[in-house]
Coordinates of C-alpha atoms in Angstrom, one line a residue:
M1 CA -3.0 -2.7 8.6
A2 CA -3.4 -5.1 5.9
I3 CA -6.7 -3.6 4.7
K4 CA -4.9 -0.5 4.0
G5 CA -2.3 -2.4 2.0
A6 CA -5.1 -4.2 0.1
V7 CA -7.0 -0.9 -0.8
L8 CA -3.9 0.9 -1.8
G9 CA -2.9 -2.1 -4.0
D10 CA -6.4 -2.0 -5.5
I11 CA -6.1 1.7 -6.3
L12 CA -2.6 1.6 -7.7
G13 CA -3.3 -1.5 -9.6
S14 CA -6.4 -0.1 -11.3
Q15 CA -4.4 1.9 -13.6
Y16 CA -3.2 -1.1 -15.5
E17 CA -6.0 -3.8 -15.2
F18 CA -7.0 -3.0 -18.6
N19 CA -5.3 -1.2 -21.6
R20 CA -1.8 -1.9 -20.1
P21 CA 0.8 -0.6 -22.6
K22 CA 2.8 -3.4 -24.0
N23 CA 6.1 -1.9 -23.2
L24 CA 5.3 -0.4 -19.8
D25 CA 8.3 0.9 -18.1
W26 CA 7.3 -0.6 -14.9
K27 CA 10.6 0.1 -13.1
N28 CA 10.5 3.9 -13.7
I29 CA 7.0 5.0 -14.3
P30 CA 5.4 7.3 -11.7
L31 CA 3.7 5.2 -9.1
I32 CA 0.3 6.9 -9.8
A33 CA -0.7 8.8 -12.8
D34 CA -3.6 11.5 -12.8
G35 CA -6.8 10.3 -14.3
K36 CA -6.0 6.5 -14.3
A37 CA -6.3 5.4 -10.6
K38 CA -9.6 4.6 -8.9
F39 CA -11.0 2.2 -6.3
T40 CA -12.8 -0.8 -7.6
D41 CA -15.1 -3.6 -6.4
D42 CA -12.0 -5.1 -4.5
S43 CA -11.8 -2.2 -2.1
V44 CA -15.7 -2.0 -1.9
M45 CA -15.9 -5.7 -1.0
A46 CA -12.8 -5.5 1.3
L47 CA -14.3 -2.7 3.2
A48 CA -17.8 -4.3 3.4
I49 CA -16.2 -7.3 5.2
K50 CA -14.3 -4.9 7.5
K51 CA -17.6 -3.1 8.3
A52 CA -19.3 -6.4 9.1
L53 CA -16.7 -7.6 11.4
D54 CA -16.2 -4.2 13.2
E55 CA -19.9 -3.7 13.6
S56 CA -20.8 -7.5 14.3
T57 CA -23.4 -7.2 11.6
D58 CA -24.6 -10.0 9.1
L59 CA -21.9 -10.6 6.6
V60 CA -24.1 -11.1 3.6
E61 CA -26.5 -8.2 4.4
T62 CA -23.5 -5.9 4.9
M63 CA -21.9 -6.9 1.6
I64 CA -25.1 -6.3 -0.2
A65 CA -25.9 -2.9 1.4
V66 CA -22.3 -1.6 0.8
G67 CA -22.2 -3.2 -2.6
K68 CA -25.3 -1.6 -3.8
R69 CA -23.9 1.8 -3.2
Y70 CA -21.4 1.2 -6.1
P71 CA -23.2 -0.5 -9.0
F72 CA -20.5 0.4 -11.5
C73 CA -17.2 -0.3 -9.6
G74 CA -16.3 -3.3 -11.6
Y75 CA -18.2 -6.5 -10.4
G76 CA -18.2 -9.5 -12.4
A77 CA -21.5 -10.2 -14.0
K78 CA -22.4 -13.2 -11.7
F79 CA -21.2 -11.2 -8.6
Y80 CA -23.4 -8.3 -9.7
W81 CA -26.4 -10.6 -9.9
W82 CA -25.5 -11.9 -6.5
I83 CA -25.8 -8.5 -5.0
N84 CA -28.7 -7.2 -6.9
G85 CA -30.8 -10.3 -7.4
K86 CA -33.4 -11.8 -5.1
K87 CA -31.3 -14.7 -4.2
H88 CA -27.9 -14.2 -2.5
E89 CA -26.8 -17.9 -2.8
P90 CA -23.2 -19.1 -3.7
Y91 CA -22.6 -20.0 -7.3
N92 CA -19.6 -22.4 -7.4
S93 CA -17.0 -19.7 -8.5
W94 CA -13.3 -19.9 -8.3
G95 CA -12.8 -16.5 -9.3
N96 CA -10.3 -14.2 -7.6
G97 CA -13.1 -12.2 -5.9
S98 CA -12.9 -14.3 -2.9
A99 CA -9.2 -13.5 -2.4
M100 CA -9.4 -9.7 -3.3
R101 CA -11.7 -9.1 -0.4
V102 CA -10.4 -11.2 2.5
A103 CA -7.6 -8.9 3.8
Y104 CA -9.1 -7.8 7.1
V105 CA -9.8 -11.3 8.1
G106 CA -6.1 -12.1 8.2
E107 CA -5.5 -8.6 10.2
Y108 CA -8.5 -9.0 12.5
Y109 CA -8.1 -12.5 13.9
D110 CA -5.2 -13.4 16.3
N111 CA -6.3 -17.0 16.5
Y112 CA -5.1 -18.9 13.5
D113 CA -8.1 -21.3 13.4
E114 CA -10.5 -18.6 13.7
M115 CA -8.8 -16.6 11.0
Q116 CA -9.0 -19.6 8.7
R117 CA -12.6 -20.4 9.5
M118 CA -13.7 -16.8 8.7
A119 CA -11.7 -16.7 5.5
K120 CA -13.7 -19.7 4.3
V121 CA -17.0 -18.1 5.4
T122 CA -16.3 -14.8 3.5
A123 CA -15.5 -16.9 0.4
A124 CA -18.3 -19.3 0.5
V125 CA -21.1 -16.9 0.6
S126 CA -20.5 -16.5 -3.2
H127 CA -17.3 -18.2 -4.2
N128 CA -17.8 -21.8 -2.8
H129 CA -15.7 -23.8 -5.4
P130 CA -12.7 -25.4 -3.6
E131 CA -10.3 -23.1 -5.4
G132 CA -12.3 -20.0 -4.5
I133 CA -12.3 -20.9 -0.9
K134 CA -8.4 -21.9 -1.1
G135 CA -7.7 -18.5 -2.6
S136 CA -9.3 -16.7 0.3
V137 CA -7.7 -18.7 3.0
V138 CA -4.3 -18.7 1.5
T139 CA -4.5 -14.8 1.2
A140 CA -5.8 -14.4 4.8
T141 CA -3.2 -16.9 6.1
C142 CA -0.3 -15.0 4.5
I143 CA -1.4 -11.8 5.8
W144 CA -1.7 -13.6 9.3
M145 CA 1.8 -15.0 8.9
A146 CA 3.1 -11.6 8.1
K147 CA 1.4 -9.9 11.0
H148 CA 2.9 -12.6 13.3
D149 CA 6.5 -12.1 12.1
K150 CA 6.7 -15.1 10.0
S151 CA 9.7 -15.0 7.5
K152 CA 9.3 -14.4 3.8
Q153 CA 10.6 -17.9 3.2
E154 CA 8.0 -19.3 5.7
I155 CA 5.3 -17.5 3.7
Y156 CA 6.7 -18.7 0.5
D157 CA 6.9 -22.4 1.6
Y158 CA 3.2 -22.1 2.8
V159 CA 2.1 -20.7 -0.6
L160 CA 4.0 -23.4 -2.5
S161 CA 2.4 -26.2 -0.3
Q162 CA -1.0 -25.0 -1.6
Y163 CA -0.1 -24.2 -5.2
P164 CA 2.7 -26.8 -6.1
K165 CA 4.6 -26.3 -9.3
E166 CA 3.5 -29.7 -10.6
E167 CA -0.1 -28.7 -10.5
Y168 CA -0.3 -24.9 -11.0
E169 CA 0.6 -23.0 -14.1
Y170 CA 1.4 -19.9 -12.0
S171 CA 2.8 -21.5 -8.9
I172 CA 4.8 -19.2 -6.7
A173 CA 7.8 -21.6 -7.4
Y174 CA 8.1 -19.7 -10.8
S175 CA 10.1 -16.4 -10.6
L176 CA 8.6 -13.3 -12.2
D177 CA 11.3 -13.6 -15.0
E178 CA 10.1 -17.0 -15.8
I179 CA 6.3 -15.9 -16.1
R180 CA 6.5 -12.4 -17.4
S181 CA 6.5 -13.5 -21.0
R182 CA 3.9 -16.2 -20.6
Y183 CA 1.5 -14.7 -18.1
K184 CA -1.9 -14.0 -19.4
W185 CA -4.7 -12.1 -17.7
N186 CA -6.4 -14.5 -15.3
E187 CA -9.4 -14.0 -13.1
S188 CA -9.3 -17.2 -11.2
C189 CA -7.8 -17.7 -7.8
Q190 CA -5.3 -20.3 -8.9
G191 CA -4.1 -18.1 -11.6
S192 CA -3.9 -14.9 -9.4
V193 CA -3.1 -15.8 -5.9
P194 CA 0.3 -17.7 -6.2
A195 CA 1.5 -15.1 -8.8
A196 CA 0.4 -12.3 -6.6
M197 CA 2.3 -13.8 -3.7
R198 CA 5.3 -14.1 -5.9
C199 CA 5.2 -10.3 -6.6
F200 CA 5.5 -9.8 -2.8
Y201 CA 8.1 -12.5 -2.5
E202 CA 10.4 -10.7 -4.8
S203 CA 9.8 -7.3 -3.4
T204 CA 12.0 -5.3 -1.0
D205 CA 9.4 -2.8 0.3
Y206 CA 5.7 -2.0 -0.6
E207 CA 6.6 0.1 -3.7
S208 CA 8.7 -2.6 -5.2
F209 CA 5.9 -4.9 -4.6
I210 CA 3.5 -2.7 -6.7
R211 CA 6.1 -2.4 -9.4
N212 CA 6.3 -6.1 -9.6
V213 CA 2.6 -6.2 -10.1
F214 CA 2.9 -3.6 -13.0
S215 CA 5.4 -5.9 -14.6
L216 CA 2.8 -8.6 -15.5
E217 CA -0.1 -8.3 -17.9
C218 CA -2.4 -9.3 -15.0
D219 CA -5.6 -8.3 -13.2
S220 CA -3.5 -5.8 -11.6
D221 CA -5.9 -4.2 -9.2
T222 CA -6.7 -7.7 -7.8
F223 CA -3.1 -8.6 -7.4
G224 CA -2.5 -5.4 -5.4
A225 CA -5.5 -6.3 -3.3
I226 CA -4.5 -9.9 -2.8
A227 CA -0.9 -9.4 -1.8
G228 CA -0.9 -5.8 -0.9
G229 CA -2.0 -6.7 2.7
V230 CA 0.7 -9.2 3.1
A231 CA 3.4 -6.5 1.9
E232 CA 1.9 -3.9 4.4
E233 CA 2.1 -6.2 7.3
F234 CA 5.4 -7.6 6.4
Y235 CA 7.1 -4.2 5.8
G236 CA 5.2 -2.4 8.5
G237 CA 3.9 0.3 6.3
F238 CA 4.3 1.9 3.0
G239 CA 7.7 3.5 3.1
S240 CA 7.9 6.6 1.0
V241 CA 4.5 5.9 -0.7
D242 CA 2.0 8.6 0.4
A243 CA -0.8 6.1 1.2
E244 CA -3.0 8.4 3.4
G245 CA -3.0 11.2 0.6
I246 CA -4.0 8.5 -1.9
F247 CA -6.8 7.3 0.2
R248 CA -8.1 10.7 0.8
K249 CA -8.0 11.6 -2.8
Y250 CA -9.4 8.5 -4.3
L251 CA -11.9 7.0 -1.8
D252 CA -15.2 8.9 -1.2
D253 CA -16.1 9.8 2.5
Y254 CA -18.1 6.6 3.1
L255 CA -15.4 4.1 2.3
Y256 CA -12.7 6.5 3.7
E257 CA -14.7 6.3 7.0
I258 CA -14.9 2.5 7.1
L259 CA -11.1 2.2 6.2
M260 CA -10.1 4.7 8.9
K261 CA -12.3 3.3 11.7

């Protein structure tokens, strides 16, 4: 399930979102360290969208209701006020929040057009900048492609068509070796989605995907949430990673129930 891949990526990536050691031994460190991991706003909003789709409830109302339960889970300032203010209107954001929360859309819809339409809808409630919408659509589409047995090369080619090398600083065309030394923490969709998908592209299983995320000084929980769903669908699970144990340990009962429903 892509939603599990996204939530796991968020939890594992949260360890190095901030205060990442300069010389992190990302190839050999334990995958999870006591006291560092947690769920963030990425999981909260991804699961809010899942709840809305599963229960056929209003999307915005559900995002607000779920979001208000976790006021300190890491929202950006504008999205915090989107949830807690009186008006819940889009604010032209190109931030990666639209991509981090869309995993279940790529999993839920078998119809390609419906999947893309709903990916736009889940973005546009707040992140209605063209890049915010694109980030959501690309993420959901990559998940959909992985679920429907498209090859890694086909997924790469699709992402490249949306983020060409000539126009995007962190296009998927650049290898991780090429961007490691120059990548800077970036909260935009255009600075996050193609690089996160490159982490998937260069992986061989879910764990190596996460370690690729660890290798960059990036918004690592969101990278995990963006491409974690693709990795889970493509590899058909988590391999030796104890995903269920991590979910049970790090999610509260409310979020765990939404995830497992």
